[in-house]
XYZ file of C-alpha atoms in Angstrom:
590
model
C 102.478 -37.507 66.437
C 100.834 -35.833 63.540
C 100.878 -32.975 64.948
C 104.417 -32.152 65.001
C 104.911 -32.092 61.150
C 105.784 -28.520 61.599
C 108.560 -28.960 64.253
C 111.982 -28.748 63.526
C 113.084 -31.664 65.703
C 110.384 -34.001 67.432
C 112.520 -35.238 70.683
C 109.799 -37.619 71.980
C 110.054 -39.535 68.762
C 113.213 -39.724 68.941
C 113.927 -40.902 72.614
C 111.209 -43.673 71.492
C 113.356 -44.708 68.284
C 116.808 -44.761 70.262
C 115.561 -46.758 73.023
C 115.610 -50.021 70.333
C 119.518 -49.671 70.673
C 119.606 -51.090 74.223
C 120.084 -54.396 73.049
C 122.767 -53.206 71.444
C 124.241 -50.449 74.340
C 127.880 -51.816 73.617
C 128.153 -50.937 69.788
C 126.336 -48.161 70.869
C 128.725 -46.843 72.856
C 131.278 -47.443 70.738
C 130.170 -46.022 67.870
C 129.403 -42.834 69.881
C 133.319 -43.651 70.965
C 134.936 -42.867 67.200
C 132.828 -40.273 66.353
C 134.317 -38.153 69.764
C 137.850 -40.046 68.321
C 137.403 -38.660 64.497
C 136.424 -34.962 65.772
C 139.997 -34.861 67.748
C 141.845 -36.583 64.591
C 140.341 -34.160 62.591
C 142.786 -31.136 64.032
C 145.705 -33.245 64.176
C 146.487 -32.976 60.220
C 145.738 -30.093 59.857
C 147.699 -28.634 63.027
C 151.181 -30.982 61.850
C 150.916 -28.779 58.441
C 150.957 -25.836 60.438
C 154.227 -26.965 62.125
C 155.604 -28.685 58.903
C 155.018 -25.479 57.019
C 157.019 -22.989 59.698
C 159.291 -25.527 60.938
C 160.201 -27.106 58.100
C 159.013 -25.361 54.939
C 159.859 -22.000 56.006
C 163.282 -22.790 57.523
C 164.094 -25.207 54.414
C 164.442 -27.948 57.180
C 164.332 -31.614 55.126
C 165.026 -34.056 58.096
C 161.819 -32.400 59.703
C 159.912 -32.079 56.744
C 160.169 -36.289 56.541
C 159.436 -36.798 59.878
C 156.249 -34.370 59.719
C 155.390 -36.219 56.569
C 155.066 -39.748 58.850
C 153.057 -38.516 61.398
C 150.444 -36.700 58.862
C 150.209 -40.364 57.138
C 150.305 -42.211 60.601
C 147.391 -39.399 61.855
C 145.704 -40.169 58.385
C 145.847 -44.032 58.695
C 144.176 -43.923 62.321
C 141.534 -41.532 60.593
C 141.175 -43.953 57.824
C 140.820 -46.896 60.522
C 138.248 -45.459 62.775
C 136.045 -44.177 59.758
C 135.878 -47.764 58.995
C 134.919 -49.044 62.306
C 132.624 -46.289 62.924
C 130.754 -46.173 59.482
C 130.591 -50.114 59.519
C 129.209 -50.397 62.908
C 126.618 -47.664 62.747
C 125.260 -49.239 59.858
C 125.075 -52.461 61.647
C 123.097 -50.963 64.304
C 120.670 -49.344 61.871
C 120.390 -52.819 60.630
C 119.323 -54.494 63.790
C 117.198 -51.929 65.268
C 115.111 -51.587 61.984
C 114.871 -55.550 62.285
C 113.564 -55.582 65.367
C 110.593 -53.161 64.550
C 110.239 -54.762 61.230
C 109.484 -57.874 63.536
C 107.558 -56.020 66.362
C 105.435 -54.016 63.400
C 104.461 -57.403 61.536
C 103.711 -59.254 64.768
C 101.208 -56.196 65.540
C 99.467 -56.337 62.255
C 98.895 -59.825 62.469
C 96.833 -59.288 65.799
C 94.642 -56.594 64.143
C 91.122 -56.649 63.647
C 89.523 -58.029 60.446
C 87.948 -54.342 60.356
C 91.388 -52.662 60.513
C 92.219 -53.947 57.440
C 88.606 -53.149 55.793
C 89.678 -49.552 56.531
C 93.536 -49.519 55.314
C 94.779 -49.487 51.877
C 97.509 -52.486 51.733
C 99.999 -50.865 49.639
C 100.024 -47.966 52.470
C 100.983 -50.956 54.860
C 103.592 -52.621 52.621
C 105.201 -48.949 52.501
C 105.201 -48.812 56.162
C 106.386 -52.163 56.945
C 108.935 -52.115 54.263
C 110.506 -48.594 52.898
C 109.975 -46.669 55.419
C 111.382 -49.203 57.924
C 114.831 -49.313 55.335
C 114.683 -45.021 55.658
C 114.560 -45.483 59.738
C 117.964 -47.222 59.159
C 119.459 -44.142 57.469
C 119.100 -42.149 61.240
C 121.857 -44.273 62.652
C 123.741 -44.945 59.067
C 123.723 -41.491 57.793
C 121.938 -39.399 60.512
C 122.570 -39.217 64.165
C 126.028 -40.403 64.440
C 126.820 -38.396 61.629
C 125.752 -35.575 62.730
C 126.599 -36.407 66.357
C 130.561 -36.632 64.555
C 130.064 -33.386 62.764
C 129.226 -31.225 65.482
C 131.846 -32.512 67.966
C 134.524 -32.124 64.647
C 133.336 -28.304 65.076
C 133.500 -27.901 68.275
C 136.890 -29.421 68.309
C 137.909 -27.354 65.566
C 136.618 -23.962 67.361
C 137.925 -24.592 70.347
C 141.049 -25.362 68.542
C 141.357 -22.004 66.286
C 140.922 -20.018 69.795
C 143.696 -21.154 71.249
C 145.586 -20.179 67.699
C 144.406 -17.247 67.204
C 141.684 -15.573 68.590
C 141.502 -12.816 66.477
C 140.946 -15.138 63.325
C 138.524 -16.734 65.058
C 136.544 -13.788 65.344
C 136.583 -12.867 61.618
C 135.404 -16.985 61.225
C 132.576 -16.306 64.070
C 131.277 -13.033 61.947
C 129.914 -15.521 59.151
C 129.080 -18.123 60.911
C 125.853 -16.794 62.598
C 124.337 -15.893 59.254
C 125.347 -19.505 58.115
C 123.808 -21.502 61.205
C 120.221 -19.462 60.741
C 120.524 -20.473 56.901
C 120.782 -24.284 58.273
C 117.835 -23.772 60.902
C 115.531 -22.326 58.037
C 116.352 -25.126 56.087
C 115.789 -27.692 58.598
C 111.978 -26.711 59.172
C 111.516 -26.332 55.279
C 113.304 -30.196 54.821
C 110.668 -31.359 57.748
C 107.746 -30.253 56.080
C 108.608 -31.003 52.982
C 109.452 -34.600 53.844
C 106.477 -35.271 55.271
C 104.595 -34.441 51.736
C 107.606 -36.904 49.936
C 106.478 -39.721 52.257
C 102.235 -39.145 52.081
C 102.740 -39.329 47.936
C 105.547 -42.192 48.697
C 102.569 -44.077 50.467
C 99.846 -43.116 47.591
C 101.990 -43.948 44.701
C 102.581 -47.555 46.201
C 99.123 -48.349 46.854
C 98.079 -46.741 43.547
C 100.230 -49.560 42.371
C 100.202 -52.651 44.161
C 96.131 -52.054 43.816
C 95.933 -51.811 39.951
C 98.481 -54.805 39.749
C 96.654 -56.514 42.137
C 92.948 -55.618 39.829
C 94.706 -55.917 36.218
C 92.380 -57.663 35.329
C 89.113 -55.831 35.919
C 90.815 -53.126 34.554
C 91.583 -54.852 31.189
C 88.418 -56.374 30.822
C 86.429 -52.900 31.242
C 88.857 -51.386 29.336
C 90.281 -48.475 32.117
C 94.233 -48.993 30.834
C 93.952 -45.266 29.687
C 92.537 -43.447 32.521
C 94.660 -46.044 34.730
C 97.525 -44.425 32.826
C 95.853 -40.782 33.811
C 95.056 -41.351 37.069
C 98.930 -42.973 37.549
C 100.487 -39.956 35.744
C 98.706 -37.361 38.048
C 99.466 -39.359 41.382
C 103.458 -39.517 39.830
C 103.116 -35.999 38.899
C 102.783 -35.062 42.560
C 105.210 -37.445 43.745
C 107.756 -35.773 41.712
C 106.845 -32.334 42.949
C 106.913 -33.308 46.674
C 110.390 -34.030 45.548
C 111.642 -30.629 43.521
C 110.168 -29.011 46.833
C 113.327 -30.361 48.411
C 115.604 -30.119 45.874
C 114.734 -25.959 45.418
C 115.683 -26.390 49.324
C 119.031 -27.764 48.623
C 119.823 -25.391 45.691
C 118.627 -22.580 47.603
C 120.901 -23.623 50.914
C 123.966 -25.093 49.879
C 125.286 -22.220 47.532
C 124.732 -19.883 50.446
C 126.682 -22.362 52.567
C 129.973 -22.605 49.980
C 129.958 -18.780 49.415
C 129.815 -18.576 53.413
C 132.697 -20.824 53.413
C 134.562 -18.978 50.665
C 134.023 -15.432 51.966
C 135.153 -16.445 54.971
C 138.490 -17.954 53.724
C 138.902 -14.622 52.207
C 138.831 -12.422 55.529
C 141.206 -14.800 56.925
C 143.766 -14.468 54.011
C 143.407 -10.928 53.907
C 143.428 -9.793 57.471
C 146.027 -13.031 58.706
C 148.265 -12.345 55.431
C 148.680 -8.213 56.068
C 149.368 -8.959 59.640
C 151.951 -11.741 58.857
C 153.604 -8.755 56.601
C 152.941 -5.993 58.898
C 153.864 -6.821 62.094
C 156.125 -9.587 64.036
C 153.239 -11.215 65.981
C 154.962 -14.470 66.931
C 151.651 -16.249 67.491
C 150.666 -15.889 63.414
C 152.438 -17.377 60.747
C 152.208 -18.878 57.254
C 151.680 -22.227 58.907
C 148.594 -20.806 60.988
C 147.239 -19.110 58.141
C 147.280 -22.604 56.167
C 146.222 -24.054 58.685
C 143.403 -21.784 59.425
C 142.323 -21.958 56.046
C 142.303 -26.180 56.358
C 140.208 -25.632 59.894
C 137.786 -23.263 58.352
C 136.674 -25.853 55.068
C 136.907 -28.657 58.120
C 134.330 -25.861 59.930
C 132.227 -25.049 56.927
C 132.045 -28.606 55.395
C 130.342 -30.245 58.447
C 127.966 -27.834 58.725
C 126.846 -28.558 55.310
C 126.695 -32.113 55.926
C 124.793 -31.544 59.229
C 122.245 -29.622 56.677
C 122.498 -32.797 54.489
C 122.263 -35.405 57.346
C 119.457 -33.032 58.848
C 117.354 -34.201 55.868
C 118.586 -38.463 56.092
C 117.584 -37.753 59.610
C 114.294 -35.607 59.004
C 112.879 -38.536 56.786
C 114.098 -41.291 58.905
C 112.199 -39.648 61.917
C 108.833 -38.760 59.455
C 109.001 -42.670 58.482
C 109.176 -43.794 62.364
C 106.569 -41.088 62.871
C 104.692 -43.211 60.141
C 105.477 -46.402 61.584
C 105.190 -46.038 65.307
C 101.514 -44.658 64.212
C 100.528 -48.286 63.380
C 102.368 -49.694 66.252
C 100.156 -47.233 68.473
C 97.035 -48.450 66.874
C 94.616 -49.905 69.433
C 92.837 -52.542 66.770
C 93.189 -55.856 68.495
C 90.170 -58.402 69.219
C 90.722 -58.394 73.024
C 92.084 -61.741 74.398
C 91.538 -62.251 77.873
C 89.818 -65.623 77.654
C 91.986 -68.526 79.572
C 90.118 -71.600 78.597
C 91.701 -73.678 75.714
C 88.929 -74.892 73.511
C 89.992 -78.279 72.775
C 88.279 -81.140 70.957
C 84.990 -79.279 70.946
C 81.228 -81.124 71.055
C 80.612 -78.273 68.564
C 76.935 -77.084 70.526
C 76.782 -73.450 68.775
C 74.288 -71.067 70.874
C 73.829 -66.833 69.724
C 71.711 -65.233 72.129
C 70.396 -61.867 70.942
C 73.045 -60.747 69.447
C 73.563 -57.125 67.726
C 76.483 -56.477 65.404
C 77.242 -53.216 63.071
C 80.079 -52.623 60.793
C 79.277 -49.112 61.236
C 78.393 -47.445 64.581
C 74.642 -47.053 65.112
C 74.342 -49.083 61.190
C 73.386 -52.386 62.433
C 73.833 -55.248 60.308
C 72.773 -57.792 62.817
C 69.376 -57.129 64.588
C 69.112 -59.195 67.697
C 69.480 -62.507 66.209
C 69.446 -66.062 68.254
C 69.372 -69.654 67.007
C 71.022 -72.747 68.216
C 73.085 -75.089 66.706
C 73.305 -78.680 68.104
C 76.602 -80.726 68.173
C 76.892 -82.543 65.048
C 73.897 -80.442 63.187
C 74.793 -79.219 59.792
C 73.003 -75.756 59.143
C 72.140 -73.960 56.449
C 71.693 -69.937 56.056
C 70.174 -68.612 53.008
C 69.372 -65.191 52.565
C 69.691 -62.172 49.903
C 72.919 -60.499 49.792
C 73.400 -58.174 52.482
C 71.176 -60.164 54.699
C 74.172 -61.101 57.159
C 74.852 -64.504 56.586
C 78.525 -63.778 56.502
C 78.907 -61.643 58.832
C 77.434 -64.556 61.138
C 80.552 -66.977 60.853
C 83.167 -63.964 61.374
C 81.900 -63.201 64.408
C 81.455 -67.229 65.222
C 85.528 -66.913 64.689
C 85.720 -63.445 66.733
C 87.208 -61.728 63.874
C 84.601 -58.944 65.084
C 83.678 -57.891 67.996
C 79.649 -58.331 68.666
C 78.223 -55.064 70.258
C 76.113 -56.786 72.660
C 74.636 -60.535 72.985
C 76.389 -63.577 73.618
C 77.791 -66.395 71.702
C 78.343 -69.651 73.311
C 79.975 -72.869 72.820
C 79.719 -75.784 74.362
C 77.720 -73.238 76.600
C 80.840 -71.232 76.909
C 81.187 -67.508 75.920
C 83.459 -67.504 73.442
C 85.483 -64.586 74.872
C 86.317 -66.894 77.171
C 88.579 -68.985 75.148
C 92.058 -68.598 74.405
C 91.384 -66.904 70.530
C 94.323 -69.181 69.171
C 92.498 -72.164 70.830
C 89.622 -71.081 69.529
C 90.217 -70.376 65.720
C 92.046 -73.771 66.015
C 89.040 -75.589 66.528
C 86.798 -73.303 63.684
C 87.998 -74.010 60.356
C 86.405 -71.484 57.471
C 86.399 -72.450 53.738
C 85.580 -68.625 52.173
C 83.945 -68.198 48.921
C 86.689 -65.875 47.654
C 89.229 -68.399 48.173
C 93.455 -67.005 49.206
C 96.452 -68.917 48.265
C 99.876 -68.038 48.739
C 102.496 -67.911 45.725
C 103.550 -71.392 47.209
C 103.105 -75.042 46.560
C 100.209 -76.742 47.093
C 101.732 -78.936 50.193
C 102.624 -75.576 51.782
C 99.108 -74.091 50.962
C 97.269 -76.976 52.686
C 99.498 -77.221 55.698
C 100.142 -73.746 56.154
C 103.155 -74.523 58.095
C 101.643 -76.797 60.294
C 104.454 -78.349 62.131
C 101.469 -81.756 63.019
C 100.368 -82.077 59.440
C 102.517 -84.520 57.909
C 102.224 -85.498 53.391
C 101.143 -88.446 54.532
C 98.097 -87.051 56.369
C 97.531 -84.575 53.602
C 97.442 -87.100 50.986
C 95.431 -89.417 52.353
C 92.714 -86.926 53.544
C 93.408 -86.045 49.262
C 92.108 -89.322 48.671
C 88.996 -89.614 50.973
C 87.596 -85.920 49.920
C 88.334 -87.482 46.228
C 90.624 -84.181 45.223
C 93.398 -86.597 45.227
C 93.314 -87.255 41.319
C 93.037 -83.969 40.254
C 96.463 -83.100 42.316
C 97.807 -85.507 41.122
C 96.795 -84.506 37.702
C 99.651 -81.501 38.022
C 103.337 -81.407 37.195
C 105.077 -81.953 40.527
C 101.685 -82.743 42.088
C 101.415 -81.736 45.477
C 104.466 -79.451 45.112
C 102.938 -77.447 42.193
C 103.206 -73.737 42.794
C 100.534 -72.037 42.465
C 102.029 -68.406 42.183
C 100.398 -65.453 43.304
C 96.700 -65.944 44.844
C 97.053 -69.207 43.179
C 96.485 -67.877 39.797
C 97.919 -71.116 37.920
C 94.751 -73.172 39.296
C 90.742 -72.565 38.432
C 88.287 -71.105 41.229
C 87.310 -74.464 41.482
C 90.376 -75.967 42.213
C 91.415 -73.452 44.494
C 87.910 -73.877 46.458
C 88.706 -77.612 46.445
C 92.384 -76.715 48.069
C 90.579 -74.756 50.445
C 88.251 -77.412 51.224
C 91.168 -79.865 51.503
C 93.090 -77.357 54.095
C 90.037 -77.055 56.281
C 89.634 -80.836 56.078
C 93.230 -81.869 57.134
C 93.364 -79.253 60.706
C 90.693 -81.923 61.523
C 88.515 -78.990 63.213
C 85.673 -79.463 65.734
C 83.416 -77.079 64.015
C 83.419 -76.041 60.169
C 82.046 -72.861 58.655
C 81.556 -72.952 54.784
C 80.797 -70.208 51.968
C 80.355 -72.624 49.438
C 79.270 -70.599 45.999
C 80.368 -72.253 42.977
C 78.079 -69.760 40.515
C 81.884 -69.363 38.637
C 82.815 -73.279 38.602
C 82.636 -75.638 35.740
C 79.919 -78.601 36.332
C 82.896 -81.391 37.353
C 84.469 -78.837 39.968
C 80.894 -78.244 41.404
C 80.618 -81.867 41.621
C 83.851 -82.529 43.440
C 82.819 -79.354 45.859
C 79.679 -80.953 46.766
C 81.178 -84.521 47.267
C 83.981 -82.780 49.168
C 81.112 -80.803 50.918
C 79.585 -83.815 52.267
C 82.720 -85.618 53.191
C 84.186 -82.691 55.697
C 80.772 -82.044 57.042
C 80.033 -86.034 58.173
C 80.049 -85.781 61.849
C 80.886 -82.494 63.170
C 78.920 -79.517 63.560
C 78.617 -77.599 60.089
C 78.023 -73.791 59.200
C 76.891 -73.568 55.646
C 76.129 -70.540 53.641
C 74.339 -72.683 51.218
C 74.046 -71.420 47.249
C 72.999 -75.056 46.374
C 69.718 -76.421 46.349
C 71.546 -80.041 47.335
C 73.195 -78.291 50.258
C 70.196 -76.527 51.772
C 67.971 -79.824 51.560
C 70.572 -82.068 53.238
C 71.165 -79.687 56.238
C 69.366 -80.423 59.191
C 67.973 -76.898 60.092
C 67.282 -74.104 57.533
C 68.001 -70.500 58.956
C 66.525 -67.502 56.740
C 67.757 -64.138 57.053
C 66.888 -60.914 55.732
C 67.679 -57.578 56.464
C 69.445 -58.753 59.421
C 66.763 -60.834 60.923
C 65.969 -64.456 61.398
C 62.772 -64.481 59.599
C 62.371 -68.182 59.387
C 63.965 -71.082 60.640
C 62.982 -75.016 59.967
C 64.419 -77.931 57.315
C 63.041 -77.566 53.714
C 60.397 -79.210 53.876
C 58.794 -77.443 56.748
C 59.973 -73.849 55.082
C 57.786 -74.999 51.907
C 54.726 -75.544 53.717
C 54.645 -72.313 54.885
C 52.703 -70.189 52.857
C 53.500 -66.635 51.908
C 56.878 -67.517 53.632
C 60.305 -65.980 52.513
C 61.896 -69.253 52.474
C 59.024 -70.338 50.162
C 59.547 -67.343 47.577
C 62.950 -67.334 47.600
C 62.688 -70.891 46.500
C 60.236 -70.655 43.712
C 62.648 -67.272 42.594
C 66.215 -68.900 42.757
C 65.919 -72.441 43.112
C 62.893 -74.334 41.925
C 64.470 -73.934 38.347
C 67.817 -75.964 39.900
C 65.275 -79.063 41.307
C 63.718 -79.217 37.551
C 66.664 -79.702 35.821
């Protein structure tokens, strides 16, 4: 789609866009209705001054001069009417199709890969999802009918003047050449240019929502200034992507009212010496008026086409934009039919490979087994792949080649809603919504009643520290959950994976930024969720890694050792061994 920045008019696109008003193929149809209605009520006014001017005016006739005057304000009050329907209703299609891809475009993201959104900037998302979304609207609110009503009005109107006079019409048709190549220039120009308003639309809102979202690494390393810089250039070329289209408009629509005027000059000139020079019955002062009231009708259109050219031009760049994400191919594949339901929990990787990055491998052939019930422990340097172990446990990654089993089933296999239903994951860098608490646990959960949450408060022992909060469980904790302490939040997190009552549980359980009475709630928490069902730990804790029942080492990628503590210690020269002397002898001692 790209590829057609340069284009004029991309037809494909549009086809695609229009074919989210068949729901709607009544309104659609009846918007399409008025606008054929408004282009043949747009010669009747101007046609009964014609006859009011030499019927009436002219022959000093009053009685037809007030009945004239009641049909131009009867013609004008139909006009009035369908405007209204027609302007109301093509908004309210706008409004419903851009809902339904609004819907169709979230659902899609939420089915992406975990690496899709590695790769994409969210504020570039959010400016998908939600401006350029509300500028699809302005196609059917400002664009296409619009336009659609425009050109039939000047048909209507041409067609109209011929059978008036033809040989006005051919002074009109002189000008109107020059006038229609002006609006085809301006058209590609408006395309282009578009296309640059909406990349620096995109940049300045991720510029944004990033810095906003990292205000505070940027205060406490002091980068407010060359922030400032950075934001200044970025808005700098935001506002020049914009003068690019307005030197468009200045450039085209003078051209267009001198066309206009110039035109409205022949026609005086040439119908007003013929009017005095000759008898021709078929001009008159009324056709010259009325000429004059066709050719602004004519002229005015076709500078609203130019202007509804551009509504339309960045409408169809946004859906360009839009239906680009909706044509992304980033979804873990689910094919798997088995429900994974009240899982033993027996975990089983079987040489598998893994990479980020293609031919970058991150995971080297790795296999280990987990037994149902078995809390383990991986312990590694950073980098080593312990993470990247438990999101490919939850399939949000796709493993290059091996096998993961459980319960000795693959888990491509399984249903992935099934599946993630059954894994619960308690992260180190810990997400809450700008919520309550009760709403942060649940997550929506239509099973999970307060009762349950509370009581499974109590038996984790976070229930006195909720408790501890004005409105308690009901507390919002605002965006990311700013209001609480990493240590709280951790403990919410642990509380949420505790209450979906999960068959297997995956921690990250770092608490290097907690105070000491957090830590100690983590690890009592730690011990509670774990009790009885198979346990994933990314230990950081010497307590943790001496309570699990199997020790697995990484390094580089590898399983270099695997055993409890005590039988890691006796090996000598092992990495288990030096890596406990390095980081956590020192914890034991004090």
């Amino acid at each position: 789609m790209a590829n057609n920045t340069g284009n004029a008019f991309n037809f494909g696109l549009f086809k695609r866009l229009i074919s989210y008003t068949n729901p709607y193929k009544k309104t659609f149809y009846f918007v399409g209705i008025a606008a054929i209605l408004l282009s043949v009520f747009g010669v009747v006014r101007p046609y009964l001054t014609k006859i009011t001017v030499d019927e009436s005016i002219v022959p000093k006739d009053s009685d037809n001069l007030i009945l004239y005057i009641v049909l131009m304000l009867s013609a004008l009050v139909l006009e009035v009417l369908f405007q209204f329907l027609f302007i109301y209703f093509a908004n309210w299609l706008g409004q419903e199709v851009i809902r339904d891809i609004r819907v169709k475009l979230f659902e899609h993201m939420l089915n992406f890969k975990k690496q899709y959104y590695d790769k994409s900037a969210v504020g570039r998302l959010v400016t998908r999802a939600v401006s350029d979304i509300e500028t699809i609207a302005s196609i059917f609110s400002q664009g296409l009918f619009m336009i659609i009503s425009d050109l039939l009005k000047m048909l209507v109107v041409l067609g109209f003047m011929f059978v008036q006079s033809w040989r006005l019409t051919l002074l009109v048709l002189v000008v109107l050449p020059f006038v229609l190549y002006a609006t085809r220039v301006f058209q590609k120009k408006m395309k282009i240019a578009f296309e640059e308003v909406r990349t620096q639309v995109s940049n300045l809102n991720s510029f944004v929502q990033e810095r906003l979202t990292g205000m505070k690494i940027v205060q406490i390393f002091s980068r407010e200034k060359t922030e400032y810089n950075h934001f200044k250039n970025i808005n700098e070329k935001h506002k020049k992507a914009w003068v690019k289209t307005v030197w468009y408009n200045s450039i085209f629509f003078p051209i267009a009212e001198m066309s206009s005027s110039i035109t409205i000059g022949l026609v005086v000139w040439f119908g007003g010496l013929r009017v005095i020079q000759t008898s021709e019955e078929t001009l008159s002062l009324g056709v010259i008026i009325m000429f004059i009231q066709l050719i602004q009708m004519l002229f005015r259109p076709l500078r609203q086409i130019a202007d509804k050219f551009n509504t339309l031009q960045m409408g169809m760049v946004a859906a360009n934009r839009v239906f680009a994400i909706l044509d992304t191919k980033s979804t873990i594949a689910n094919t798997g039919e088995i429900k994974a339901k009240n899982l033993v929990g027996e975990i089983k990787f079987e040489d598998v490979h893994f990479s980020y990055i293609k031919d970058e491998e991150v995971l080297k052939g790795i296999s280990f087994e987990v037994k149902a019930g078995e809390t383990v422990a991986i312990v590694g340097a950073t980098g080593a792949g312990k993470s990247t172990i438990i999101n490919l446990l939850s399939r949000f990654y796709e493993i290059d080649s091996g096998k993961i089993t459980i319960d000795e089933i693959n888990i491509k296999d399984f249903t992935l809603k099934s599946l993630r239903n059954e894994i619960a994951v308690v992260l180190q860098d810990v997400f809450l919504f700008a919520d309550t608490i009760m709403n942060n646990i649940t997550l929506g959960h239509p099973e999970i009643k307060e009762e349950d949450v509370i009581e499974a408060a109590k038996q984790i022992g976070v229930h006195k520290f909720i408790s501890s909060l004005p409105n308690q469980y009901y507390y919002n904790v605002k965006e990311r959950g700013v209001m609480l302490s990493s240590g709280q939040r951790q403990l919410i997190a642990f509380l949420r994976a505790y209450v979906s009552n999960p068959s297997i549980l995956v921690l990250d359980e770092a608490t290097s930024s907690v105070d000491s009475y957090s830590e100690q709630l983590i690890q009592e928490a730690t011990e509670k969720i774990t009790k009885g069902r198979t346990s994933i730990v990314i230990a950081h804790r010497l307590a943790t890694i001496k309570k699990a029942d199997k020790i697995i080492v990484m390094d580089q990628g590898e399983i270099v050792e695997i055993g409890t503590h005590q039988q890691l210690l006796q090996q000598d020269k092992g990495y288990y061994k030096s890596l406990y002397e390095v980081q956590f002898m020192q914890e034991e001692e004090i």
